[in-house]
Short mmCIF file of C-alpha atoms in Angstrom, two decimals:
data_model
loop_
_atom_site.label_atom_id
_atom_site.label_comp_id
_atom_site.label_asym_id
_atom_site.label_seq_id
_atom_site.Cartn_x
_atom_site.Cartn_y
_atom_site.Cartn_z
CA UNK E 1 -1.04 249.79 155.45
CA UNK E 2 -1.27 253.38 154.73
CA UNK E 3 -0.24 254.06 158.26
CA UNK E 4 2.86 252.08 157.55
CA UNK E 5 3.75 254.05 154.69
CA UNK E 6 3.32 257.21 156.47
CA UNK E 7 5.80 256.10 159.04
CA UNK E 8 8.35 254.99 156.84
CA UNK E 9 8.12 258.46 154.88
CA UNK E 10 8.53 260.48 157.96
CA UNK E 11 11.49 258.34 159.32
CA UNK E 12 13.44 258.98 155.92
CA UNK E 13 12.33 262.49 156.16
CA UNK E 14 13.74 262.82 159.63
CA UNK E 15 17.00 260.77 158.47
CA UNK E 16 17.44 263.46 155.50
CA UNK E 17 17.11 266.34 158.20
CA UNK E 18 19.68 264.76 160.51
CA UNK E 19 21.83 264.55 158.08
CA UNK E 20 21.77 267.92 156.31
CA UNK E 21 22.00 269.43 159.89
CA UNK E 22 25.23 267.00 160.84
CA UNK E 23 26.80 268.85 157.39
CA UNK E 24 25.91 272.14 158.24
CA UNK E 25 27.90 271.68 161.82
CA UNK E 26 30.66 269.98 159.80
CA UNK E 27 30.87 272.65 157.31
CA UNK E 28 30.65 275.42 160.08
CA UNK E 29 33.77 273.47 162.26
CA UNK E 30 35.45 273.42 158.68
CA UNK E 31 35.53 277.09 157.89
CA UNK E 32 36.31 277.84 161.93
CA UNK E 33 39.59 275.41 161.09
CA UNK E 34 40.12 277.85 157.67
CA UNK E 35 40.58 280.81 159.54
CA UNK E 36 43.24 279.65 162.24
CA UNK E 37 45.53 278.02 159.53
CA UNK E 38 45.49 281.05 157.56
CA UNK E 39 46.49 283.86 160.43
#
């Protein structure tokens, strides 16, 4: 059971990670876009 737990902590954990890292690349595409609409 404990094992079970472990695994479903580390799969959220991973989810988290995934996700701050897919924001980070969005925010990063975002503030390329800034720069060509403002020259």
């Amino acid at each position: 059971m404990e094992n079970f737990v472990l695994v479903g902590k580390a799969k959220t954990v991973f989810r988290l990670i995934e996700l701050k890292a897919k924001y980070e690349e969005a925010a990063k595409a975002n503030k390329k876009q800034d720069k060509k609409k403002r020259k």
